[in-house]
């Protein structure tokens, strides 16, 4: 098993929580793990990007080369677009379609989505909306994690254990809410992939 994931978003969205949860799940599965926060500032509004490499074999570098990512996972569509050069030819983009408009010259959403869809292997939907419906507005990062999970060869129960580890101190209700959001995102992608096969 080997997967290279570029995680992208904006500070305050909880992108690094995803890396922490997947890291905890990887350790539970006795996998090797390297992570690098390559770019960005974690204050609200700054772009945040992290390289996460998980493998059953030792990993030499913590950086993913251009064209080497199996997954670009983003909570912000323009940030997903920014990291397309890192995507491998068979890689997948999993992204939120709700923009975080923090700059005056934010591009037209239609052209952003058009460029993303042109990549072919894309799972894109409004994760903010789904989070509000099933859990809480603050859990869109867990919807994103769930939506990306079918591409990661890890037991879902191990990822859910990672969620419990990361949010456990905040109480059972918060853990349950985040697991609910994770499951909703996962279900969405599984359904989409089944439709594509069918």
mmCIF file with all atom_site columns, C-alpha atoms in Angstrom:
data_model
loop_
_atom_site.group_PDB
_atom_site.id
_atom_site.type_symbol
_atom_site.label_atom_id
_atom_site.label_alt_id
_atom_site.label_comp_id
_atom_site.label_asym_id
_atom_site.label_entity_id
_atom_site.label_seq_id
_atom_site.pdbx_PDB_ins_code
_atom_site.Cartn_x
_atom_site.Cartn_y
_atom_site.Cartn_z
_atom_site.occupancy
_atom_site.B_iso_or_equiv
_atom_site.pdbx_formal_charge
_atom_site.auth_seq_id
_atom_site.auth_comp_id
_atom_site.auth_asym_id
_atom_site.auth_atom_id
_atom_site.pdbx_PDB_model_num
ATOM 1   C CA . UNK A 1 1   ? 0.000   0.000  0.000   1.00 0.00 ? 1   UNK A CA 1
ATOM 2   C CA . UNK A 1 2   ? 1.290   3.440  -0.935  1.00 0.00 ? 2   UNK A CA 1
ATOM 3   C CA . UNK A 1 3   ? -0.598  6.692  -1.242  1.00 0.00 ? 3   UNK A CA 1
ATOM 4   C CA . UNK A 1 4   ? 0.569   10.270 -1.678  1.00 0.00 ? 4   UNK A CA 1
ATOM 5   C CA . UNK A 1 5   ? -1.965  12.937 -0.738  1.00 0.00 ? 5   UNK A CA 1
ATOM 6   C CA . UNK A 1 6   ? -1.828  16.711 -1.193  1.00 0.00 ? 6   UNK A CA 1
ATOM 7   C CA . UNK A 1 7   ? -4.176  18.356 1.333   1.00 0.00 ? 7   UNK A CA 1
ATOM 8   C CA . UNK A 1 8   ? -5.140  21.925 0.511   1.00 0.00 ? 8   UNK A CA 1
ATOM 9   C CA . UNK A 1 9   ? -7.371  24.640 1.855   1.00 0.00 ? 9   UNK A CA 1
ATOM 10  C CA . UNK A 1 10  ? -7.491  27.891 3.751   1.00 0.00 ? 10  UNK A CA 1
ATOM 11  C CA . UNK A 1 11  ? -6.381  28.510 7.331   1.00 0.00 ? 11  UNK A CA 1
ATOM 12  C CA . UNK A 1 12  ? -9.134  27.793 9.845   1.00 0.00 ? 12  UNK A CA 1
ATOM 13  C CA . UNK A 1 13  ? -10.876 25.158 7.688   1.00 0.00 ? 13  UNK A CA 1
ATOM 14  C CA . UNK A 1 14  ? -9.386  22.184 9.535   1.00 0.00 ? 14  UNK A CA 1
ATOM 15  C CA . UNK A 1 15  ? -7.211  20.761 6.762   1.00 0.00 ? 15  UNK A CA 1
ATOM 16  C CA . UNK A 1 16  ? -4.421  19.820 9.160   1.00 0.00 ? 16  UNK A CA 1
ATOM 17  C CA . UNK A 1 17  ? -6.925  17.894 11.328  1.00 0.00 ? 17  UNK A CA 1
ATOM 18  C CA . UNK A 1 18  ? -7.437  15.592 8.326   1.00 0.00 ? 18  UNK A CA 1
ATOM 19  C CA . UNK A 1 19  ? -3.686  14.926 8.172   1.00 0.00 ? 19  UNK A CA 1
ATOM 20  C CA . UNK A 1 20  ? -3.628  14.204 11.930  1.00 0.00 ? 20  UNK A CA 1
ATOM 21  C CA . UNK A 1 21  ? -6.572  11.770 11.684  1.00 0.00 ? 21  UNK A CA 1
ATOM 22  C CA . UNK A 1 22  ? -5.093  9.905  8.708   1.00 0.00 ? 22  UNK A CA 1
ATOM 23  C CA . UNK A 1 23  ? -1.752  9.819  10.528  1.00 0.00 ? 23  UNK A CA 1
ATOM 24  C CA . UNK A 1 24  ? -3.388  8.254  13.603  1.00 0.00 ? 24  UNK A CA 1
ATOM 25  C CA . UNK A 1 25  ? -5.178  5.702  11.364  1.00 0.00 ? 25  UNK A CA 1
ATOM 26  C CA . UNK A 1 26  ? -1.928  4.857  9.536   1.00 0.00 ? 26  UNK A CA 1
ATOM 27  C CA . UNK A 1 27  ? -0.137  4.236  12.834  1.00 0.00 ? 27  UNK A CA 1
ATOM 28  C CA . UNK A 1 28  ? -2.964  1.908  13.898  1.00 0.00 ? 28  UNK A CA 1
ATOM 29  C CA . UNK A 1 29  ? -2.404  -0.069 10.696  1.00 0.00 ? 29  UNK A CA 1
ATOM 30  C CA . UNK A 1 30  ? 1.381   -0.167 11.299  1.00 0.00 ? 30  UNK A CA 1
ATOM 31  C CA . UNK A 1 31  ? 2.058   1.848  8.167   1.00 0.00 ? 31  UNK A CA 1
ATOM 32  C CA . UNK A 1 32  ? 4.910   4.244  7.502   1.00 0.00 ? 32  UNK A CA 1
ATOM 33  C CA . UNK A 1 33  ? 4.017   7.905  7.410   1.00 0.00 ? 33  UNK A CA 1
ATOM 34  C CA . UNK A 1 34  ? 5.657   11.184 6.449   1.00 0.00 ? 34  UNK A CA 1
ATOM 35  C CA . UNK A 1 35  ? 4.026   14.583 6.522   1.00 0.00 ? 35  UNK A CA 1
ATOM 36  C CA . UNK A 1 36  ? 5.199   18.034 5.540   1.00 0.00 ? 36  UNK A CA 1
ATOM 37  C CA . UNK A 1 37  ? 3.372   21.318 5.803   1.00 0.00 ? 37  UNK A CA 1
ATOM 38  C CA . UNK A 1 38  ? 5.010   22.773 2.761   1.00 0.00 ? 38  UNK A CA 1
ATOM 39  C CA . UNK A 1 39  ? 3.241   26.011 2.219   1.00 0.00 ? 39  UNK A CA 1
ATOM 40  C CA . UNK A 1 40  ? 1.019   28.559 3.752   1.00 0.00 ? 40  UNK A CA 1
ATOM 41  C CA . UNK A 1 41  ? 0.120   29.978 7.080   1.00 0.00 ? 41  UNK A CA 1
ATOM 42  C CA . UNK A 1 42  ? -2.413  28.472 9.403   1.00 0.00 ? 42  UNK A CA 1
ATOM 43  C CA . UNK A 1 43  ? -3.947  31.789 10.406  1.00 0.00 ? 43  UNK A CA 1
ATOM 44  C CA . UNK A 1 44  ? -7.493  32.245 9.139   1.00 0.00 ? 44  UNK A CA 1
ATOM 45  C CA . UNK A 1 45  ? -7.548  33.166 5.485   1.00 0.00 ? 45  UNK A CA 1
ATOM 46  C CA . UNK A 1 46  ? -3.997  32.101 4.509   1.00 0.00 ? 46  UNK A CA 1
ATOM 47  C CA . UNK A 1 47  ? -3.606  29.129 2.184   1.00 0.00 ? 47  UNK A CA 1
ATOM 48  C CA . UNK A 1 48  ? -2.581  25.874 3.854   1.00 0.00 ? 48  UNK A CA 1
ATOM 49  C CA . UNK A 1 49  ? -1.114  22.872 2.082   1.00 0.00 ? 49  UNK A CA 1
ATOM 50  C CA . UNK A 1 50  ? 0.267   19.657 3.459   1.00 0.00 ? 50  UNK A CA 1
ATOM 51  C CA . UNK A 1 51  ? 1.938   16.625 1.869   1.00 0.00 ? 51  UNK A CA 1
ATOM 52  C CA . UNK A 1 52  ? 0.909   13.335 3.443   1.00 0.00 ? 52  UNK A CA 1
ATOM 53  C CA . UNK A 1 53  ? 2.658   10.122 2.381   1.00 0.00 ? 53  UNK A CA 1
ATOM 54  C CA . UNK A 1 54  ? 1.496   6.749  3.718   1.00 0.00 ? 54  UNK A CA 1
ATOM 55  C CA . UNK A 1 55  ? 3.061   3.431  2.757   1.00 0.00 ? 55  UNK A CA 1
ATOM 56  C CA . UNK A 1 56  ? 3.626   -0.146 3.862   1.00 0.00 ? 56  UNK A CA 1
ATOM 57  C CA . UNK A 1 57  ? 7.301   0.377  2.855   1.00 0.00 ? 57  UNK A CA 1
ATOM 58  C CA . UNK A 1 58  ? 9.729   2.949  4.332   1.00 0.00 ? 58  UNK A CA 1
ATOM 59  C CA . UNK A 1 59  ? 9.364   6.434  2.788   1.00 0.00 ? 59  UNK A CA 1
ATOM 60  C CA . UNK A 1 60  ? 12.476  8.366  1.794   1.00 0.00 ? 60  UNK A CA 1
ATOM 61  C CA . UNK A 1 61  ? 11.143  11.913 1.424   1.00 0.00 ? 61  UNK A CA 1
ATOM 62  C CA . UNK A 1 62  ? 8.265   13.772 2.998   1.00 0.00 ? 62  UNK A CA 1
ATOM 63  C CA . UNK A 1 63  ? 7.677   15.828 -0.180  1.00 0.00 ? 63  UNK A CA 1
ATOM 64  C CA . UNK A 1 64  ? 5.478   14.696 -3.064  1.00 0.00 ? 64  UNK A CA 1
ATOM 65  C CA . UNK A 1 65  ? 7.023   15.443 -6.484  1.00 0.00 ? 65  UNK A CA 1
ATOM 66  C CA . UNK A 1 66  ? 5.121   17.175 -9.304  1.00 0.00 ? 66  UNK A CA 1
ATOM 67  C CA . UNK A 1 67  ? 2.899   14.608 -11.011 1.00 0.00 ? 67  UNK A CA 1
ATOM 68  C CA . UNK A 1 68  ? 3.254   12.218 -8.069  1.00 0.00 ? 68  UNK A CA 1
ATOM 69  C CA . UNK A 1 69  ? 0.090   12.700 -5.979  1.00 0.00 ? 69  UNK A CA 1
ATOM 70  C CA . UNK A 1 70  ? -2.577  10.005 -5.981  1.00 0.00 ? 70  UNK A CA 1
ATOM 71  C CA . UNK A 1 71  ? -5.022  12.447 -4.408  1.00 0.00 ? 71  UNK A CA 1
ATOM 72  C CA . UNK A 1 72  ? -5.492  16.199 -4.213  1.00 0.00 ? 72  UNK A CA 1
ATOM 73  C CA . UNK A 1 73  ? -7.922  16.741 -1.344  1.00 0.00 ? 73  UNK A CA 1
ATOM 74  C CA . UNK A 1 74  ? -9.169  20.292 -0.932  1.00 0.00 ? 74  UNK A CA 1
ATOM 75  C CA . UNK A 1 75  ? -11.735 22.218 1.099   1.00 0.00 ? 75  UNK A CA 1
ATOM 76  C CA . UNK A 1 76  ? -11.605 25.082 -1.392  1.00 0.00 ? 76  UNK A CA 1
ATOM 77  C CA . UNK A 1 77  ? -12.019 24.752 -5.200  1.00 0.00 ? 77  UNK A CA 1
ATOM 78  C CA . UNK A 1 78  ? -9.401  27.328 -6.231  1.00 0.00 ? 78  UNK A CA 1
ATOM 79  C CA . UNK A 1 79  ? -6.880  25.683 -3.886  1.00 0.00 ? 79  UNK A CA 1
ATOM 80  C CA . UNK A 1 80  ? -7.626  22.324 -5.575  1.00 0.00 ? 80  UNK A CA 1
ATOM 81  C CA . UNK A 1 81  ? -6.879  23.975 -8.911  1.00 0.00 ? 81  UNK A CA 1
ATOM 82  C CA . UNK A 1 82  ? -3.595  25.371 -7.607  1.00 0.00 ? 82  UNK A CA 1
ATOM 83  C CA . UNK A 1 83  ? -2.233  21.871 -6.893  1.00 0.00 ? 83  UNK A CA 1
ATOM 84  C CA . UNK A 1 84  ? -3.265  20.096 -10.123 1.00 0.00 ? 84  UNK A CA 1
ATOM 85  C CA . UNK A 1 85  ? 0.407   20.045 -11.280 1.00 0.00 ? 85  UNK A CA 1
ATOM 86  C CA . UNK A 1 86  ? 1.072   17.628 -8.380  1.00 0.00 ? 86  UNK A CA 1
ATOM 87  C CA . UNK A 1 87  ? -1.607  15.167 -9.511  1.00 0.00 ? 87  UNK A CA 1
ATOM 88  C CA . UNK A 1 88  ? -0.512  11.927 -11.176 1.00 0.00 ? 88  UNK A CA 1
ATOM 89  C CA . UNK A 1 89  ? -2.188  11.026 -14.521 1.00 0.00 ? 89  UNK A CA 1
ATOM 90  C CA . UNK A 1 90  ? -4.428  8.480  -12.758 1.00 0.00 ? 90  UNK A CA 1
ATOM 91  C CA . UNK A 1 91  ? -4.891  10.566 -9.618  1.00 0.00 ? 91  UNK A CA 1
ATOM 92  C CA . UNK A 1 92  ? -8.159  11.906 -8.206  1.00 0.00 ? 92  UNK A CA 1
ATOM 93  C CA . UNK A 1 93  ? -9.251  15.360 -7.049  1.00 0.00 ? 93  UNK A CA 1
ATOM 94  C CA . UNK A 1 94  ? -11.696 15.449 -4.139  1.00 0.00 ? 94  UNK A CA 1
ATOM 95  C CA . UNK A 1 95  ? -12.886 18.987 -3.481  1.00 0.00 ? 95  UNK A CA 1
ATOM 96  C CA . UNK A 1 96  ? -15.493 21.165 -1.866  1.00 0.00 ? 96  UNK A CA 1
ATOM 97  C CA . UNK A 1 97  ? -17.321 23.345 -4.418  1.00 0.00 ? 97  UNK A CA 1
ATOM 98  C CA . UNK A 1 98  ? -18.094 26.098 -1.874  1.00 0.00 ? 98  UNK A CA 1
ATOM 99  C CA . UNK A 1 99  ? -15.549 28.897 -2.440  1.00 0.00 ? 99  UNK A CA 1
ATOM 100 C CA . UNK A 1 100 ? -13.788 30.723 0.378   1.00 0.00 ? 100 UNK A CA 1
ATOM 101 C CA . UNK A 1 101 ? -13.635 34.147 -1.272  1.00 0.00 ? 101 UNK A CA 1
ATOM 102 C CA . UNK A 1 102 ? -10.819 35.917 0.549   1.00 0.00 ? 102 UNK A CA 1
ATOM 103 C CA . UNK A 1 103 ? -9.320  37.893 -2.342  1.00 0.00 ? 103 UNK A CA 1
ATOM 104 C CA . UNK A 1 104 ? -10.758 40.676 -4.543  1.00 0.00 ? 104 UNK A CA 1
ATOM 105 C CA . UNK A 1 105 ? -9.831  38.953 -7.806  1.00 0.00 ? 105 UNK A CA 1
ATOM 106 C CA . UNK A 1 106 ? -11.229 35.511 -6.958  1.00 0.00 ? 106 UNK A CA 1
ATOM 107 C CA . UNK A 1 107 ? -11.815 33.848 -10.347 1.00 0.00 ? 107 UNK A CA 1
ATOM 108 C CA . UNK A 1 108 ? -15.248 33.106 -11.774 1.00 0.00 ? 108 UNK A CA 1
ATOM 109 C CA . UNK A 1 109 ? -16.566 29.886 -10.172 1.00 0.00 ? 109 UNK A CA 1
ATOM 110 C CA . UNK A 1 110 ? -17.751 28.508 -13.497 1.00 0.00 ? 110 UNK A CA 1
ATOM 111 C CA . UNK A 1 111 ? -14.240 28.624 -14.953 1.00 0.00 ? 111 UNK A CA 1
ATOM 112 C CA . UNK A 1 112 ? -12.713 27.174 -11.742 1.00 0.00 ? 112 UNK A CA 1
ATOM 113 C CA . UNK A 1 113 ? -15.147 24.236 -11.822 1.00 0.00 ? 113 UNK A CA 1
ATOM 114 C CA . UNK A 1 114 ? -14.708 23.838 -15.588 1.00 0.00 ? 114 UNK A CA 1
ATOM 115 C CA . UNK A 1 115 ? -10.950 23.454 -15.184 1.00 0.00 ? 115 UNK A CA 1
ATOM 116 C CA . UNK A 1 116 ? -11.380 20.997 -12.307 1.00 0.00 ? 116 UNK A CA 1
ATOM 117 C CA . UNK A 1 117 ? -13.961 18.882 -14.159 1.00 0.00 ? 117 UNK A CA 1
ATOM 118 C CA . UNK A 1 118 ? -11.638 18.785 -17.194 1.00 0.00 ? 118 UNK A CA 1
ATOM 119 C CA . UNK A 1 119 ? -9.269  16.619 -15.125 1.00 0.00 ? 119 UNK A CA 1
ATOM 120 C CA . UNK A 1 120 ? -11.731 13.709 -15.381 1.00 0.00 ? 120 UNK A CA 1
ATOM 121 C CA . UNK A 1 121 ? -11.197 11.986 -12.027 1.00 0.00 ? 121 UNK A CA 1
ATOM 122 C CA . UNK A 1 122 ? -13.037 14.455 -9.818  1.00 0.00 ? 122 UNK A CA 1
ATOM 123 C CA . UNK A 1 123 ? -15.370 14.218 -6.832  1.00 0.00 ? 123 UNK A CA 1
ATOM 124 C CA . UNK A 1 124 ? -16.752 17.724 -6.277  1.00 0.00 ? 124 UNK A CA 1
ATOM 125 C CA . UNK A 1 125 ? -19.788 18.795 -4.263  1.00 0.00 ? 125 UNK A CA 1
ATOM 126 C CA . UNK A 1 126 ? -20.830 21.376 -1.692  1.00 0.00 ? 126 UNK A CA 1
ATOM 127 C CA . UNK A 1 127 ? -19.360 19.927 1.492   1.00 0.00 ? 127 UNK A CA 1
ATOM 128 C CA . UNK A 1 128 ? -20.346 22.953 3.599   1.00 0.00 ? 128 UNK A CA 1
ATOM 129 C CA . UNK A 1 129 ? -23.981 22.267 2.748   1.00 0.00 ? 129 UNK A CA 1
ATOM 130 C CA . UNK A 1 130 ? -23.710 18.554 3.535   1.00 0.00 ? 130 UNK A CA 1
ATOM 131 C CA . UNK A 1 131 ? -21.960 19.289 6.846   1.00 0.00 ? 131 UNK A CA 1
ATOM 132 C CA . UNK A 1 132 ? -24.804 21.653 7.845   1.00 0.00 ? 132 UNK A CA 1
ATOM 133 C CA . UNK A 1 133 ? -27.418 19.045 6.922   1.00 0.00 ? 133 UNK A CA 1
ATOM 134 C CA . UNK A 1 134 ? -25.922 16.016 8.683   1.00 0.00 ? 134 UNK A CA 1
ATOM 135 C CA . UNK A 1 135 ? -23.785 17.387 11.504  1.00 0.00 ? 135 UNK A CA 1
ATOM 136 C CA . UNK A 1 136 ? -22.627 20.985 11.974  1.00 0.00 ? 136 UNK A CA 1
ATOM 137 C CA . UNK A 1 137 ? -21.247 23.745 9.709   1.00 0.00 ? 137 UNK A CA 1
ATOM 138 C CA . UNK A 1 138 ? -17.815 23.253 11.309  1.00 0.00 ? 138 UNK A CA 1
ATOM 139 C CA . UNK A 1 139 ? -17.540 19.649 10.151  1.00 0.00 ? 139 UNK A CA 1
ATOM 140 C CA . UNK A 1 140 ? -17.111 20.154 6.394   1.00 0.00 ? 140 UNK A CA 1
ATOM 141 C CA . UNK A 1 141 ? -13.490 18.986 6.777   1.00 0.00 ? 141 UNK A CA 1
ATOM 142 C CA . UNK A 1 142 ? -14.841 15.623 8.010   1.00 0.00 ? 142 UNK A CA 1
ATOM 143 C CA . UNK A 1 143 ? -17.195 15.435 5.010   1.00 0.00 ? 143 UNK A CA 1
ATOM 144 C CA . UNK A 1 144 ? -14.086 16.003 2.859   1.00 0.00 ? 144 UNK A CA 1
ATOM 145 C CA . UNK A 1 145 ? -12.170 13.272 4.703   1.00 0.00 ? 145 UNK A CA 1
ATOM 146 C CA . UNK A 1 146 ? -15.083 10.875 4.159   1.00 0.00 ? 146 UNK A CA 1
ATOM 147 C CA . UNK A 1 147 ? -15.320 11.781 0.465   1.00 0.00 ? 147 UNK A CA 1
ATOM 148 C CA . UNK A 1 148 ? -11.596 11.048 0.021   1.00 0.00 ? 148 UNK A CA 1
ATOM 149 C CA . UNK A 1 149 ? -11.586 7.860  2.151   1.00 0.00 ? 149 UNK A CA 1
ATOM 150 C CA . UNK A 1 150 ? -12.700 5.405  -0.601  1.00 0.00 ? 150 UNK A CA 1
ATOM 151 C CA . UNK A 1 151 ? -9.433  6.176  -2.434  1.00 0.00 ? 151 UNK A CA 1
ATOM 152 C CA . UNK A 1 152 ? -7.316  5.430  0.652   1.00 0.00 ? 152 UNK A CA 1
ATOM 153 C CA . UNK A 1 153 ? -6.644  1.767  1.366   1.00 0.00 ? 153 UNK A CA 1
ATOM 154 C CA . UNK A 1 154 ? -7.411  1.943  5.061   1.00 0.00 ? 154 UNK A CA 1
ATOM 155 C CA . UNK A 1 155 ? -10.179 0.392  7.072   1.00 0.00 ? 155 UNK A CA 1
ATOM 156 C CA . UNK A 1 156 ? -12.953 2.894  7.661   1.00 0.00 ? 156 UNK A CA 1
ATOM 157 C CA . UNK A 1 157 ? -13.087 1.875  11.338  1.00 0.00 ? 157 UNK A CA 1
ATOM 158 C CA . UNK A 1 158 ? -9.397  2.880  11.715  1.00 0.00 ? 158 UNK A CA 1
ATOM 159 C CA . UNK A 1 159 ? -10.138 6.327  10.256  1.00 0.00 ? 159 UNK A CA 1
ATOM 160 C CA . UNK A 1 160 ? -13.089 6.672  12.628  1.00 0.00 ? 160 UNK A CA 1
ATOM 161 C CA . UNK A 1 161 ? -10.769 5.711  15.495  1.00 0.00 ? 161 UNK A CA 1
ATOM 162 C CA . UNK A 1 162 ? -8.481  8.534  14.318  1.00 0.00 ? 162 UNK A CA 1
ATOM 163 C CA . UNK A 1 163 ? -11.449 10.940 14.515  1.00 0.00 ? 163 UNK A CA 1
ATOM 164 C CA . UNK A 1 164 ? -12.102 9.744  18.084  1.00 0.00 ? 164 UNK A CA 1
ATOM 165 C CA . UNK A 1 165 ? -8.421  10.300 18.960  1.00 0.00 ? 165 UNK A CA 1
ATOM 166 C CA . UNK A 1 166 ? -8.326  13.841 17.560  1.00 0.00 ? 166 UNK A CA 1
ATOM 167 C CA . UNK A 1 167 ? -11.704 15.055 18.880  1.00 0.00 ? 167 UNK A CA 1
ATOM 168 C CA . UNK A 1 168 ? -12.034 12.866 21.991  1.00 0.00 ? 168 UNK A CA 1
ATOM 169 C CA . UNK A 1 169 ? -11.094 15.652 24.402  1.00 0.00 ? 169 UNK A CA 1
ATOM 170 C CA . UNK A 1 170 ? -13.988 17.768 23.081  1.00 0.00 ? 170 UNK A CA 1
ATOM 171 C CA . UNK A 1 171 ? -16.582 15.236 24.236  1.00 0.00 ? 171 UNK A CA 1
ATOM 172 C CA . UNK A 1 172 ? -18.762 12.467 22.822  1.00 0.00 ? 172 UNK A CA 1
ATOM 173 C CA . UNK A 1 173 ? -21.220 14.786 21.021  1.00 0.00 ? 173 UNK A CA 1
ATOM 174 C CA . UNK A 1 174 ? -18.429 16.426 18.978  1.00 0.00 ? 174 UNK A CA 1
ATOM 175 C CA . UNK A 1 175 ? -16.911 13.017 18.147  1.00 0.00 ? 175 UNK A CA 1
ATOM 176 C CA . UNK A 1 176 ? -20.316 11.689 17.051  1.00 0.00 ? 176 UNK A CA 1
ATOM 177 C CA . UNK A 1 177 ? -21.019 14.784 14.934  1.00 0.00 ? 177 UNK A CA 1
ATOM 178 C CA . UNK A 1 178 ? -17.661 14.467 13.146  1.00 0.00 ? 178 UNK A CA 1
ATOM 179 C CA . UNK A 1 179 ? -18.125 10.738 12.513  1.00 0.00 ? 179 UNK A CA 1
ATOM 180 C CA . UNK A 1 180 ? -21.584 11.453 11.075  1.00 0.00 ? 180 UNK A CA 1
ATOM 181 C CA . UNK A 1 181 ? -20.082 14.034 8.695   1.00 0.00 ? 181 UNK A CA 1
ATOM 182 C CA . UNK A 1 182 ? -17.285 11.612 7.728   1.00 0.00 ? 182 UNK A CA 1
ATOM 183 C CA . UNK A 1 183 ? -19.777 8.826  6.950   1.00 0.00 ? 183 UNK A CA 1
ATOM 184 C CA . UNK A 1 184 ? -21.963 11.138 4.833   1.00 0.00 ? 184 UNK A CA 1
ATOM 185 C CA . UNK A 1 185 ? -18.975 12.197 2.702   1.00 0.00 ? 185 UNK A CA 1
ATOM 186 C CA . UNK A 1 186 ? -17.813 8.601  2.309   1.00 0.00 ? 186 UNK A CA 1
ATOM 187 C CA . UNK A 1 187 ? -21.282 7.465  1.263   1.00 0.00 ? 187 UNK A CA 1
ATOM 188 C CA . UNK A 1 188 ? -21.440 10.226 -1.364  1.00 0.00 ? 188 UNK A CA 1
ATOM 189 C CA . UNK A 1 189 ? -18.201 9.094  -3.062  1.00 0.00 ? 189 UNK A CA 1
ATOM 190 C CA . UNK A 1 190 ? -19.021 5.392  -2.811  1.00 0.00 ? 190 UNK A CA 1
ATOM 191 C CA . UNK A 1 191 ? -22.363 6.051  -4.523  1.00 0.00 ? 191 UNK A CA 1
ATOM 192 C CA . UNK A 1 192 ? -20.692 8.166  -7.221  1.00 0.00 ? 192 UNK A CA 1
ATOM 193 C CA . UNK A 1 193 ? -18.069 5.491  -7.942  1.00 0.00 ? 193 UNK A CA 1
ATOM 194 C CA . UNK A 1 194 ? -20.746 2.771  -8.083  1.00 0.00 ? 194 UNK A CA 1
ATOM 195 C CA . UNK A 1 195 ? -22.719 4.872  -10.614 1.00 0.00 ? 195 UNK A CA 1
ATOM 196 C CA . UNK A 1 196 ? -19.622 5.346  -12.764 1.00 0.00 ? 196 UNK A CA 1
ATOM 197 C CA . UNK A 1 197 ? -18.983 1.579  -12.800 1.00 0.00 ? 197 UNK A CA 1
ATOM 198 C CA . UNK A 1 198 ? -22.633 0.753  -13.418 1.00 0.00 ? 198 UNK A CA 1
#
